[in-house]
mmCIF file of C-alpha atoms and ligand atoms in Angstrom:
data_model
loop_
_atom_site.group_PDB
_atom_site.id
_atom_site.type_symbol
_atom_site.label_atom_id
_atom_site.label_comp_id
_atom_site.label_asym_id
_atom_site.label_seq_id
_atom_site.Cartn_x
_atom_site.Cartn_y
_atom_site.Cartn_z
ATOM 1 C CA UNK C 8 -120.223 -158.644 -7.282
ATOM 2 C CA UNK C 9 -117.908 -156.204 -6.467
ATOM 3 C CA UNK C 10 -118.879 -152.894 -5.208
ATOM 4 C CA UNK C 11 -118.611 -149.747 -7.641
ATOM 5 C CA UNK C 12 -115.952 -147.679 -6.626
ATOM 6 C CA UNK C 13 -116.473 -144.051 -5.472
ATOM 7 C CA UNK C 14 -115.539 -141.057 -8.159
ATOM 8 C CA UNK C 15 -113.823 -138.997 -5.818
ATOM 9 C CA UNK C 16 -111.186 -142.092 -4.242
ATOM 10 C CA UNK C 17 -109.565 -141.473 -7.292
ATOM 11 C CA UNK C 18 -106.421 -139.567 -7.595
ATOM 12 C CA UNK C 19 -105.654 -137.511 -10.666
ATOM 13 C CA UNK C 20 -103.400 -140.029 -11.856
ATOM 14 C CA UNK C 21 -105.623 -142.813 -11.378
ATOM 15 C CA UNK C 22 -108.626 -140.965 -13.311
ATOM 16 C CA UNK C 23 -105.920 -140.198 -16.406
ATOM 17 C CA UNK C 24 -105.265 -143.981 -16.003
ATOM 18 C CA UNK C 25 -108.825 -145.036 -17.061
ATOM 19 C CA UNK C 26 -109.801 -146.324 -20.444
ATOM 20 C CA UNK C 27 -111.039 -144.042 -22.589
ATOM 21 C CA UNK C 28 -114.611 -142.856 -22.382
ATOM 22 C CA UNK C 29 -116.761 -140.490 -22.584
ATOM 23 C CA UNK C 30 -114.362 -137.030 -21.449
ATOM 24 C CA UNK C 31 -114.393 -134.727 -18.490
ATOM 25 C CA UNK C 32 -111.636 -133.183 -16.835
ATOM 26 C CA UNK C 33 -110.537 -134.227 -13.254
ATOM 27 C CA UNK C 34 -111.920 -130.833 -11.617
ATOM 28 C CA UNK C 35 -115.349 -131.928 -12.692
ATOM 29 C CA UNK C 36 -115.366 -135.203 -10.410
ATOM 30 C CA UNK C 37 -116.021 -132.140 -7.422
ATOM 31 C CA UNK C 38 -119.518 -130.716 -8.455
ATOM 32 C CA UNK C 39 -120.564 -129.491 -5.249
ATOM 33 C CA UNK C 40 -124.411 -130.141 -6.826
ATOM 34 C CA UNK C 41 -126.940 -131.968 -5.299
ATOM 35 C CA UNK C 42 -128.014 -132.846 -9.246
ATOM 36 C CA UNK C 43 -125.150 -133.719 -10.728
ATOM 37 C CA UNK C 44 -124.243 -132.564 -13.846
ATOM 38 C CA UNK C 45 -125.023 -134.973 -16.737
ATOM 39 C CA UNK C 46 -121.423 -135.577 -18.545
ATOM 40 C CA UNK C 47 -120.644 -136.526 -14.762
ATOM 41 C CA UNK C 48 -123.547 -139.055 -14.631
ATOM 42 C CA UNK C 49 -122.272 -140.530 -18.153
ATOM 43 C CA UNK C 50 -118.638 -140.522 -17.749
ATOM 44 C CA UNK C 51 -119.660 -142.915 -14.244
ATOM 45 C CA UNK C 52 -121.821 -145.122 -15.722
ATOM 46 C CA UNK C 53 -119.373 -145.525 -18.367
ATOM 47 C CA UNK C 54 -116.586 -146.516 -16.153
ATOM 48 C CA UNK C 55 -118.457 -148.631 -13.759
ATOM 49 C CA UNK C 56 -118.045 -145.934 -11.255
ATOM 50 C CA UNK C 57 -120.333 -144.358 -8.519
ATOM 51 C CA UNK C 58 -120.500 -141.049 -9.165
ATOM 52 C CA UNK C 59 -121.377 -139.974 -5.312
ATOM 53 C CA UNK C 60 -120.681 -141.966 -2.058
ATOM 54 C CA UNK C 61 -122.918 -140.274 0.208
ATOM 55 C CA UNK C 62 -126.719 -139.677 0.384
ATOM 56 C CA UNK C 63 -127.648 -136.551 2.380
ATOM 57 C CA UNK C 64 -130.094 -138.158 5.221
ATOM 58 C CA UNK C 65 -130.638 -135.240 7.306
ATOM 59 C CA UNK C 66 -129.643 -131.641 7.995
ATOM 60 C CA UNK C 67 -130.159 -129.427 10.865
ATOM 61 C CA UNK C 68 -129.479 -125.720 11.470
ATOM 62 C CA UNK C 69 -128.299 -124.353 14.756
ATOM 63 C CA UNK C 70 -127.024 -120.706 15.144
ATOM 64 C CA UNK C 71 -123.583 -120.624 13.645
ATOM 65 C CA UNK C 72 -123.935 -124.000 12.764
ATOM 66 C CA UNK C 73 -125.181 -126.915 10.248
ATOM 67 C CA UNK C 74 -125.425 -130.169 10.966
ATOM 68 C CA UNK C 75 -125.903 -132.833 7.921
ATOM 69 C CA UNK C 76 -126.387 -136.449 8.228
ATOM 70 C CA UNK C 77 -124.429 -138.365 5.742
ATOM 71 C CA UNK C 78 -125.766 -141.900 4.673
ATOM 72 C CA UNK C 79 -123.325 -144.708 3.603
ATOM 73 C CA UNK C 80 -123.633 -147.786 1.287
ATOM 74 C CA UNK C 81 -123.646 -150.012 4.230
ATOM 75 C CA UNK C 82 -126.610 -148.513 6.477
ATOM 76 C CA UNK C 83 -124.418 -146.545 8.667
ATOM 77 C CA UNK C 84 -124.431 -142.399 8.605
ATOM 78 C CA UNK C 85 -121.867 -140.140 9.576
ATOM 79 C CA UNK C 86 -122.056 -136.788 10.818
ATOM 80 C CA UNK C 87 -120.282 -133.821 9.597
ATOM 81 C CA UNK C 88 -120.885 -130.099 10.499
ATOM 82 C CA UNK C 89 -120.768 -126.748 8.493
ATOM 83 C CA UNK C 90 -119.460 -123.832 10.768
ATOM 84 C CA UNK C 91 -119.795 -120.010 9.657
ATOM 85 C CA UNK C 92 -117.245 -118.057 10.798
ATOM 86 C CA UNK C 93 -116.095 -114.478 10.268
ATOM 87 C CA UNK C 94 -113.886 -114.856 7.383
ATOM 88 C CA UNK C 95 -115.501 -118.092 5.915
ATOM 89 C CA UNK C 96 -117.007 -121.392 6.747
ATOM 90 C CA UNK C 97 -115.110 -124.577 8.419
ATOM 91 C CA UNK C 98 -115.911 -128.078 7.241
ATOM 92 C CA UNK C 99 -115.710 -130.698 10.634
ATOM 93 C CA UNK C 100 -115.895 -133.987 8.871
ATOM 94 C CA UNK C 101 -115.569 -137.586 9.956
ATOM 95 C CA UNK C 102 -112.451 -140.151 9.466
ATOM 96 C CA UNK C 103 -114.353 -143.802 10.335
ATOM 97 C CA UNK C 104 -117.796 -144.876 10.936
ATOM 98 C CA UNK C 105 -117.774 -144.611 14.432
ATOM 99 C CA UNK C 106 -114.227 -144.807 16.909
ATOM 100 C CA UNK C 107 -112.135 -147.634 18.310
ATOM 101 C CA UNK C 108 -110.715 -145.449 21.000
ATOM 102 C CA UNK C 109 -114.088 -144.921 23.364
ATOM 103 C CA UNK C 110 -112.889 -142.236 24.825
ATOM 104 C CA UNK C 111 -115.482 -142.041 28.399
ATOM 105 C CA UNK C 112 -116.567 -138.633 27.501
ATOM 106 C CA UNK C 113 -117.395 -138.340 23.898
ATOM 107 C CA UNK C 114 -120.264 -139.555 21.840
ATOM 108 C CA UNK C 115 -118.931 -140.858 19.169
ATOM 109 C CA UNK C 116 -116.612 -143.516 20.832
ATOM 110 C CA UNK C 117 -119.659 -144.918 21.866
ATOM 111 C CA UNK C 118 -120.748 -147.446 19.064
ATOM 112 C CA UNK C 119 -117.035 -148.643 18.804
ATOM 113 C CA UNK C 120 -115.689 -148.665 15.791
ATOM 114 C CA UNK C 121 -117.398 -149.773 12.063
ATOM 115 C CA UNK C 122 -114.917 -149.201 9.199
ATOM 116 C CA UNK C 123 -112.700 -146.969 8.084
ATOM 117 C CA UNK C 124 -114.254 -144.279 5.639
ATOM 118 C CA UNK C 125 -112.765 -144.412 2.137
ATOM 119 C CA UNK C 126 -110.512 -141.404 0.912
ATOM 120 C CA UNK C 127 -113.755 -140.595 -1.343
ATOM 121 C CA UNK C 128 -116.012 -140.602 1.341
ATOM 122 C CA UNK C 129 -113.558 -138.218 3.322
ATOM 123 C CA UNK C 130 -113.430 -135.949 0.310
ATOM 124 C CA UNK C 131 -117.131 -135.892 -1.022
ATOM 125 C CA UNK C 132 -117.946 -134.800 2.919
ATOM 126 C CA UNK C 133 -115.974 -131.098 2.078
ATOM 127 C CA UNK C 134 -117.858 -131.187 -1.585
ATOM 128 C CA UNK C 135 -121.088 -131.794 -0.048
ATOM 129 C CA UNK C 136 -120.576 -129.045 2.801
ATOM 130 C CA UNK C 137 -120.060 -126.685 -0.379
ATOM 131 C CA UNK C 138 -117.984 -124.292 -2.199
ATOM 132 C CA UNK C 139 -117.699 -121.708 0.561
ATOM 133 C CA UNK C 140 -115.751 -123.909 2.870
ATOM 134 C CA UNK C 141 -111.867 -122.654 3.630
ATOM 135 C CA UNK C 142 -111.096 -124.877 6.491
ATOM 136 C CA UNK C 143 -110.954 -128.619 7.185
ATOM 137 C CA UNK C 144 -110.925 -129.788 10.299
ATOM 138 C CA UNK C 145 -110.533 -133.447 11.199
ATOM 139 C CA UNK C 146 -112.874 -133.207 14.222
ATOM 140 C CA UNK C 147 -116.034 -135.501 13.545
ATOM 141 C CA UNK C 148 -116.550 -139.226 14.124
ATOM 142 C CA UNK C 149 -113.453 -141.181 13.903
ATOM 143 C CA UNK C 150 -109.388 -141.042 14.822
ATOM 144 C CA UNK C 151 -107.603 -139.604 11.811
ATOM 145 C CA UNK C 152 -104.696 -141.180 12.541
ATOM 146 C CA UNK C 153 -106.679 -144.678 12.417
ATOM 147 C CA UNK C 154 -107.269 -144.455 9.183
ATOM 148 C CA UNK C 155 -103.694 -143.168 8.025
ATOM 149 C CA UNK C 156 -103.645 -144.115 4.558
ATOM 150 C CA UNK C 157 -107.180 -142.927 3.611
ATOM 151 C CA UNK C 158 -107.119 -140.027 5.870
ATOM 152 C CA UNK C 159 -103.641 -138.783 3.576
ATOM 153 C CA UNK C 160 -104.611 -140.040 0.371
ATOM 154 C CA UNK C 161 -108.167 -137.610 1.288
ATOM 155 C CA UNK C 162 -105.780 -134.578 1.471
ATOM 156 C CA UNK C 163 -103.732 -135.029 -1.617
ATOM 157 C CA UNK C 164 -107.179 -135.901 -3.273
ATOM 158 C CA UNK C 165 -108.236 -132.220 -1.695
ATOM 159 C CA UNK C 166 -104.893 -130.548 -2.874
ATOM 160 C CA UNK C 167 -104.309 -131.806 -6.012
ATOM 161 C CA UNK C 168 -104.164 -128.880 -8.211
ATOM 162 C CA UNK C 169 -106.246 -130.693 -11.020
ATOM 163 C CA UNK C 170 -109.136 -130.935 -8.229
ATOM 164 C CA UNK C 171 -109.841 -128.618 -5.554
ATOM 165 C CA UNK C 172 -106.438 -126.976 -5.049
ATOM 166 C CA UNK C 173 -106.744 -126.912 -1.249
ATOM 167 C CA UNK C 174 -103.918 -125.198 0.918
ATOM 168 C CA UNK C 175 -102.920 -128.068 3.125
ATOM 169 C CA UNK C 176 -102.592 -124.883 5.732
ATOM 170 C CA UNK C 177 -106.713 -124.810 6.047
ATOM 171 C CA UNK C 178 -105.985 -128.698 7.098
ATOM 172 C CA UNK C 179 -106.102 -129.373 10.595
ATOM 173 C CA UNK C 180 -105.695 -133.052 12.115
ATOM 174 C CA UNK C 181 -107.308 -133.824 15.284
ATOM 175 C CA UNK C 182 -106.040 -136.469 17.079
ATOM 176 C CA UNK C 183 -105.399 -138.637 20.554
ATOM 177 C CA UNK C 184 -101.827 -138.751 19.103
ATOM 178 C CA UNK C 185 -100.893 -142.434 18.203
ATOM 179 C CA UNK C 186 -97.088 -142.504 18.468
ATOM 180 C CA UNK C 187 -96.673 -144.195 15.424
ATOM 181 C CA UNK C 188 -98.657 -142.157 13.221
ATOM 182 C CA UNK C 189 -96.918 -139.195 14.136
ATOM 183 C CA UNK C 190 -93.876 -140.569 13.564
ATOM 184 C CA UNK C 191 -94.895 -141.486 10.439
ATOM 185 C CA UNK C 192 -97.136 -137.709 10.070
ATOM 186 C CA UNK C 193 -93.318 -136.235 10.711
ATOM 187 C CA UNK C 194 -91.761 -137.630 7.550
ATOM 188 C CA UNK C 195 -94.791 -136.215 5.146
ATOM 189 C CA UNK C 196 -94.078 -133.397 3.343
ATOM 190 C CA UNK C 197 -97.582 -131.840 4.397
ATOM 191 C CA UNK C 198 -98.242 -128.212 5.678
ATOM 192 C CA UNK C 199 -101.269 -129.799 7.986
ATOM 193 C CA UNK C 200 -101.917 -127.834 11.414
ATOM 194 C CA UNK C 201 -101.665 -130.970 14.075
ATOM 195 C CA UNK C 202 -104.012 -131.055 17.507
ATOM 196 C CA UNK C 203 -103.061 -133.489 19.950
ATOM 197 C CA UNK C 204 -106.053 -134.531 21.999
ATOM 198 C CA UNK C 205 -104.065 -134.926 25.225
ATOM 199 C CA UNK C 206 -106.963 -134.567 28.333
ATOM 200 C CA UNK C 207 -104.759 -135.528 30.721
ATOM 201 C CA UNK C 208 -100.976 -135.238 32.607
ATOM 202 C CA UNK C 209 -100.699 -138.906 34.271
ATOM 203 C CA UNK C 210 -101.094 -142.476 31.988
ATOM 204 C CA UNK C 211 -103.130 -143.523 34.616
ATOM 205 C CA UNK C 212 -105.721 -140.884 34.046
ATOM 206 C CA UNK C 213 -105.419 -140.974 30.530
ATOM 207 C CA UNK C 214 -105.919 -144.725 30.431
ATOM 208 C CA UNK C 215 -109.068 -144.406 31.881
ATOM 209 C CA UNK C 216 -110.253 -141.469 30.355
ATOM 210 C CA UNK C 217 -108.912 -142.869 26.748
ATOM 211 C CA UNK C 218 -109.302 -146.755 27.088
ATOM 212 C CA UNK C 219 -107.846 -147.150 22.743
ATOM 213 C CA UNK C 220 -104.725 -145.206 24.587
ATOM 214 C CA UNK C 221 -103.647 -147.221 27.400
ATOM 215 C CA UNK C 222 -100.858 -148.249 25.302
ATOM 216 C CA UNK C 223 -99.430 -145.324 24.414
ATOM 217 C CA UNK C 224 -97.361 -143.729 27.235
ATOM 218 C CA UNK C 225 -97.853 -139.380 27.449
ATOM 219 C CA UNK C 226 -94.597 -139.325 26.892
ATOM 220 C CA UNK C 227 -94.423 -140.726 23.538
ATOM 221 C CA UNK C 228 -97.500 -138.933 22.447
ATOM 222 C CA UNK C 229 -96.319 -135.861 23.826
ATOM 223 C CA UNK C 230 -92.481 -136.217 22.334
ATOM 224 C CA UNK C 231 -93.636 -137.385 18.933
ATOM 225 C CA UNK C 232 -96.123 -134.316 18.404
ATOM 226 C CA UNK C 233 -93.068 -131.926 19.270
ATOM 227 C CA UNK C 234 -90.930 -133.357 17.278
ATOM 228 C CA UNK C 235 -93.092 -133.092 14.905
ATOM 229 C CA UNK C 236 -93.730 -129.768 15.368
ATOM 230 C CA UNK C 237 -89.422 -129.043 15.255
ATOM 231 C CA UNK C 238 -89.073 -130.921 12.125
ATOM 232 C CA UNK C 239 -91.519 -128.715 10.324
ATOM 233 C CA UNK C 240 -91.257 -125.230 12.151
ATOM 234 C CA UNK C 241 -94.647 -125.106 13.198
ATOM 235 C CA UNK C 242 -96.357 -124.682 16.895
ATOM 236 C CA UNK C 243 -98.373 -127.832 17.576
ATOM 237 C CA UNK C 244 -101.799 -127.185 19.543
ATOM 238 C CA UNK C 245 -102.924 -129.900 22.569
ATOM 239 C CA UNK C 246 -106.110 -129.589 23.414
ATOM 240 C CA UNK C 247 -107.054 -130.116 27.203
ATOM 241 C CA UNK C 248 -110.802 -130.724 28.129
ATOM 242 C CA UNK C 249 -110.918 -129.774 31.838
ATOM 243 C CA UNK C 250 -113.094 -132.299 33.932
ATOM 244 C CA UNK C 251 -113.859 -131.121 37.039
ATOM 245 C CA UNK C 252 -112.217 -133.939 39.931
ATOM 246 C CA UNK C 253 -110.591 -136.187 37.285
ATOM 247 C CA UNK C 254 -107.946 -133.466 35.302
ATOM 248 C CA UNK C 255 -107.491 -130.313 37.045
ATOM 249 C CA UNK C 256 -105.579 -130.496 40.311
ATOM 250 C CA UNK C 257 -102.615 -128.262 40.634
ATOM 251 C CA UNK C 258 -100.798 -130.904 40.236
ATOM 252 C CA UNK C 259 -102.092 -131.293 36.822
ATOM 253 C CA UNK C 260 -101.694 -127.325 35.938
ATOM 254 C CA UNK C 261 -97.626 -127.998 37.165
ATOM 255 C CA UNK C 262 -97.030 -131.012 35.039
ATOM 256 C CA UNK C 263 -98.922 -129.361 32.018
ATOM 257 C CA UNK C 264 -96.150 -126.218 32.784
ATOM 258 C CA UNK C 265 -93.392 -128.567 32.958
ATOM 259 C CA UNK C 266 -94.051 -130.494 29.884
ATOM 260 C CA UNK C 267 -95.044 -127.005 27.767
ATOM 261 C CA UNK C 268 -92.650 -124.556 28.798
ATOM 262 C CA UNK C 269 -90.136 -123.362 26.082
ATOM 263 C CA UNK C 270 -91.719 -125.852 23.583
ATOM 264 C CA UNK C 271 -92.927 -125.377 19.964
ATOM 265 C CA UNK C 272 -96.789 -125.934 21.595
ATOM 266 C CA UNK C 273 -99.682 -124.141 22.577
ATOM 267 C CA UNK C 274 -102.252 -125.108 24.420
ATOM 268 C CA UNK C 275 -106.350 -124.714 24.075
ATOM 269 C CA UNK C 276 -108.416 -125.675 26.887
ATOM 270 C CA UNK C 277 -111.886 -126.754 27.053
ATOM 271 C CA UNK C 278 -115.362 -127.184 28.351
ATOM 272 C CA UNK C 279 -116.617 -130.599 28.386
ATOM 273 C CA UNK C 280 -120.145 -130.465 25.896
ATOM 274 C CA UNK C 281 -122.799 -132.437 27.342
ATOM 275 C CA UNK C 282 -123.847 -135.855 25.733
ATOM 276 C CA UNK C 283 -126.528 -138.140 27.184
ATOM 277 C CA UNK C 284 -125.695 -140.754 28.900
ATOM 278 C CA UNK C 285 -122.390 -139.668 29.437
ATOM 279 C CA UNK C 286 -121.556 -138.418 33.276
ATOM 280 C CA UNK C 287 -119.077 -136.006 33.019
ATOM 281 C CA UNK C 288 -119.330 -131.963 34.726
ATOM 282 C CA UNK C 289 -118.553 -129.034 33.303
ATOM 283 C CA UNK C 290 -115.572 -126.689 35.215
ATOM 284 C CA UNK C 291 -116.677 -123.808 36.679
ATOM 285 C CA UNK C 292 -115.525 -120.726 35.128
ATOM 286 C CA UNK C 293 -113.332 -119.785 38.464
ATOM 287 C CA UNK C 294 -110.682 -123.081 38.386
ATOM 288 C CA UNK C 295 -110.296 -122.421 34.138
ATOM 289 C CA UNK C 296 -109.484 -119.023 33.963
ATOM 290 C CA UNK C 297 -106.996 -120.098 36.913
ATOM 291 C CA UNK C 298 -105.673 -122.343 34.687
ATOM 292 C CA UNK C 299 -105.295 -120.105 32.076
ATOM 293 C CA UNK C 300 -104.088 -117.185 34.215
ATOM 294 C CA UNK C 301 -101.314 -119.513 35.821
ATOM 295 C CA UNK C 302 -100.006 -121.317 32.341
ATOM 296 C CA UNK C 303 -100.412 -117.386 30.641
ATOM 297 C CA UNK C 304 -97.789 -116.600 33.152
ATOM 298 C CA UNK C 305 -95.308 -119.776 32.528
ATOM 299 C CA UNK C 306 -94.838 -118.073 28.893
ATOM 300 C CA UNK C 307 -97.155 -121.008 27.902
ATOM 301 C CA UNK C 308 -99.790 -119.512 24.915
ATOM 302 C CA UNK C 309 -103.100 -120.572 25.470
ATOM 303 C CA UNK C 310 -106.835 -120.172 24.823
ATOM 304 C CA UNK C 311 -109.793 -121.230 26.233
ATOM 305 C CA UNK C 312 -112.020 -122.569 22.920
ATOM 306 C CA UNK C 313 -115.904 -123.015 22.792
ATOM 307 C CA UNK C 314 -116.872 -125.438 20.112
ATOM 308 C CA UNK C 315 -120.173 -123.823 18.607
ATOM 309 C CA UNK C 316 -123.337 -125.945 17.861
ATOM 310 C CA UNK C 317 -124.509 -126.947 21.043
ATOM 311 C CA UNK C 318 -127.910 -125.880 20.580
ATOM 312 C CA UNK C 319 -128.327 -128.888 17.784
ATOM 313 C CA UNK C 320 -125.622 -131.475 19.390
ATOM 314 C CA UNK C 321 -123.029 -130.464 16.572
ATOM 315 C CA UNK C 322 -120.259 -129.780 18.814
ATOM 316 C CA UNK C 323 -117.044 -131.346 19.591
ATOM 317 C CA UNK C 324 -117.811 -134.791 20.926
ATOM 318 C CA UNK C 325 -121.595 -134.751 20.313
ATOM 319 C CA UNK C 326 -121.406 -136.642 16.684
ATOM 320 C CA UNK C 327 -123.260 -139.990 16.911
ATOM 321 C CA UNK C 328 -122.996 -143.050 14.380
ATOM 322 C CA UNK C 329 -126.157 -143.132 13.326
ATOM 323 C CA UNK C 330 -128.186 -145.446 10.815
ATOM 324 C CA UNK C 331 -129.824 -143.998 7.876
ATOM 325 C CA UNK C 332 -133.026 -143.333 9.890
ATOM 326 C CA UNK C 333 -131.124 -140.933 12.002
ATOM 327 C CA UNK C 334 -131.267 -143.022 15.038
ATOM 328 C CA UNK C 335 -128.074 -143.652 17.097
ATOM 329 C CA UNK C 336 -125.964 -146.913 16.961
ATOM 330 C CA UNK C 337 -126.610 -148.618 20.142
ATOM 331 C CA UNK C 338 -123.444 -148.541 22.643
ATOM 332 C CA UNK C 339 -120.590 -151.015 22.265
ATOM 333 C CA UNK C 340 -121.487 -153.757 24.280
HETATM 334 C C1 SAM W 408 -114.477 -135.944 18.384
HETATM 335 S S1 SAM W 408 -112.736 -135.762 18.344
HETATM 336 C C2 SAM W 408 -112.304 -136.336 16.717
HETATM 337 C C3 SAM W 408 -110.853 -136.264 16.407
HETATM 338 C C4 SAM W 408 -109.938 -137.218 17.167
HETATM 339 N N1 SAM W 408 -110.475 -138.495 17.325
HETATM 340 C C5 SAM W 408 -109.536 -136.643 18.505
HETATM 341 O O1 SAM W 408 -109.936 -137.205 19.528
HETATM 342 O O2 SAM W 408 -108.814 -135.635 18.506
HETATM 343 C C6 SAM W 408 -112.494 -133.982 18.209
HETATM 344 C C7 SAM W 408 -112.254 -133.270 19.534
HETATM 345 O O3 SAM W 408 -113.416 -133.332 20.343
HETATM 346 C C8 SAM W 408 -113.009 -133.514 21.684
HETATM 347 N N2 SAM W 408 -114.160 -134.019 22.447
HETATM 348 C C9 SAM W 408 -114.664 -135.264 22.442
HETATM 349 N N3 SAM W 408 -115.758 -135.331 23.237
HETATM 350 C C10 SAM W 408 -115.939 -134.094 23.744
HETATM 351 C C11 SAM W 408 -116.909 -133.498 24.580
HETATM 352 N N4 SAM W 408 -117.959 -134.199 25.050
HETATM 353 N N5 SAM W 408 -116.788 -132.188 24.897
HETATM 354 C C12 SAM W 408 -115.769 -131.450 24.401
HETATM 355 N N6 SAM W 408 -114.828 -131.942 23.552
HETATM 356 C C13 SAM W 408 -114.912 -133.251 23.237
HETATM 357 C C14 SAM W 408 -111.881 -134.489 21.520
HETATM 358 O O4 SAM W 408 -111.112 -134.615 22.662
HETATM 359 C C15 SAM W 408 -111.138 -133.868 20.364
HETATM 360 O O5 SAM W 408 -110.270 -132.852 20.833
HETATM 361 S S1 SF4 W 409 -112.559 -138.124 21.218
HETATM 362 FE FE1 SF4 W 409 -111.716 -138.737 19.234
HETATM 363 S S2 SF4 W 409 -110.605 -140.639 19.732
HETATM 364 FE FE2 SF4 W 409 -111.949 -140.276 21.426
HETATM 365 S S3 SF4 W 409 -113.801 -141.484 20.968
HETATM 366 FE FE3 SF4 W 409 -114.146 -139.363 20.257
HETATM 367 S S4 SF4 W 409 -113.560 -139.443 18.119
HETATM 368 FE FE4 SF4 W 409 -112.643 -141.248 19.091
#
């Protein structure tokens, strides 16, 4: 038999396309209740459809942030975290169950990668996080650009005026940059903010550090993103995590100048957050604010970014596949 299909994988178009049945309007598909409203329940069981693709497993509470385990129809659970911040509350939300890229340093590469997650299951992640959320960010389990056609039809689910009306500028893609999804990204007319995950300024250390990435040459990442970036007048941010011995020579900080100077980027660099198992060190405070202090003065903008939720593994890189008992996937053999 044929699996139900989730309510919110459906576009507005596709949900005026049903056969008549009991009525609702399209906004109603996004109760962000954990009881869902009956003519919700009837108008699913009418159409065969599942009204909800996710069962809440687990949440946690850590500081600034909330971390909720997501269970899926197949036994797997994603993780997905709610951050407060001043003017709101972000939603970081998974792309696939688990990642193909297993990148050495981050937890969710770990298990390799599942399946992709369904546009529904992308959606109903920002529903479940709840009605306070003003940002998406596409930095949970998963590669976004992976999972291309899900991962776009999610946002024009999330913008569709019908539905949530979400400003595609509180969208932000995370990504390791595959060439040919940012060439493809490029030609979209979508007001998405774009993070390239770059980590590195040689192929050689890249291919280690990001074994999915061997293939694609810095070069290509790094020319696609900008071009990206010219074609739609916006600044595109790459994202270095500084790893003490492995990305931070000088030599490193005068190829990141060269390839940053005078371009449409900007540049956010990062602690490495601890996950078990994993045997990477954290750079001392000294060699990143001489990063900083040396690309700050080669007209490069940059930050230095803390992802919040340590305290309760919900920051960047510390999302596990998990089954629905919580427990991790084991490693990729
Ligand atoms: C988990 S990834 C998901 C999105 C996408 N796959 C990517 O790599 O950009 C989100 C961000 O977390 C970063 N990250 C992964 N592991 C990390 C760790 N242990 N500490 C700090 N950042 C990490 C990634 O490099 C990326 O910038
Ligand atoms: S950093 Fe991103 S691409 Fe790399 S394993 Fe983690 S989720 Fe996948």
């Amino acid at each position: 038999m044929q699996p139900k299909p989730f309510a919110l994988d459906l576009s507005s178009a596709a949900f005026d396309a049903l056969e008549p049945g009991p009525r609702l309007s399209y906004r109603e598909l996004f109760s962000p209740h954990e009881d869902l409203p009956r003519p919700l329940r009837r108008w699913a069981a009418a159409h065969g459809i599942a009204p909800r693709a996710l069962t809440r497993r687990d949440r946690q509470l850590g500081g600034t942030s909330e971390k909720h385990l997501f269970g899926l129809r197949d036994g797997y659970a994603v993780e997905s975290v709610l951050i407060r911040r001043r003017d709101g509350f972000t939603a970081c939300i998974s792309s696939q169950v688990g990642c193909a890229f297993a990148c050495q340093f981050c937890a969710s590469g770990q298990a390799g990668l599942k399946r992709n997650l369904s546009p529904g299951e992308i959606v109903e992640q920002v529903v479940r996080l709840g009605p306070k959320v003003n940002r998406i960010v596409f930095m949970g389990i998963g590669e976004p650009l992976n999972n291309y056609d899900n991962v776009l039809a999610a946002i024009r689910i999330l913008r569709d005026r019908r539905g949530l009306d979400w400003a595609t500028t509180g969208i932000t893609l995370s990504t390791i940059g595959i060439p040919k999804g940012l060439k493809a990204l490029r030609e979209e007319h979508l007001g998405v903010n774009l993070t390239i995950s770059l980590h590195a300024t040689t192929d050689e250390t890249r291919g280690r550090l990001i074994p999915g990435a061997k293939k694609h040459a810095i070069a290509d990442v790094v020319g696609s993103a900008l071009s990206w970036a010219r074609r739609h007048n916006r600044i595109v941010t790459f994202v270095y995590l500084l790893l003490p011995g492995i990305n931070d020579s000088d030599a490193d900080l005068h190829r990141l100048i060269g390839m940053f100077r005078n371009e449409p980027a900007r540049l956010n660099l990062m602690r490495w957050n601890e996950v078990d198992g994993l045997g990477f060190g954290r750079i001392s405070d000294f060699r990143l604010m001489q990063f900083r202090g040396h690309l700050e003065r080669a007209g490069i903008p940059v930050v230095v970014r803390d992802t919040q939720g340590n305290r309760i593994d919900a920051a960047c890189g510390q999302l596990w596949l998990r089954d629905l008992q919580g427990q991790a996937v084991a490693r990729a053999a």
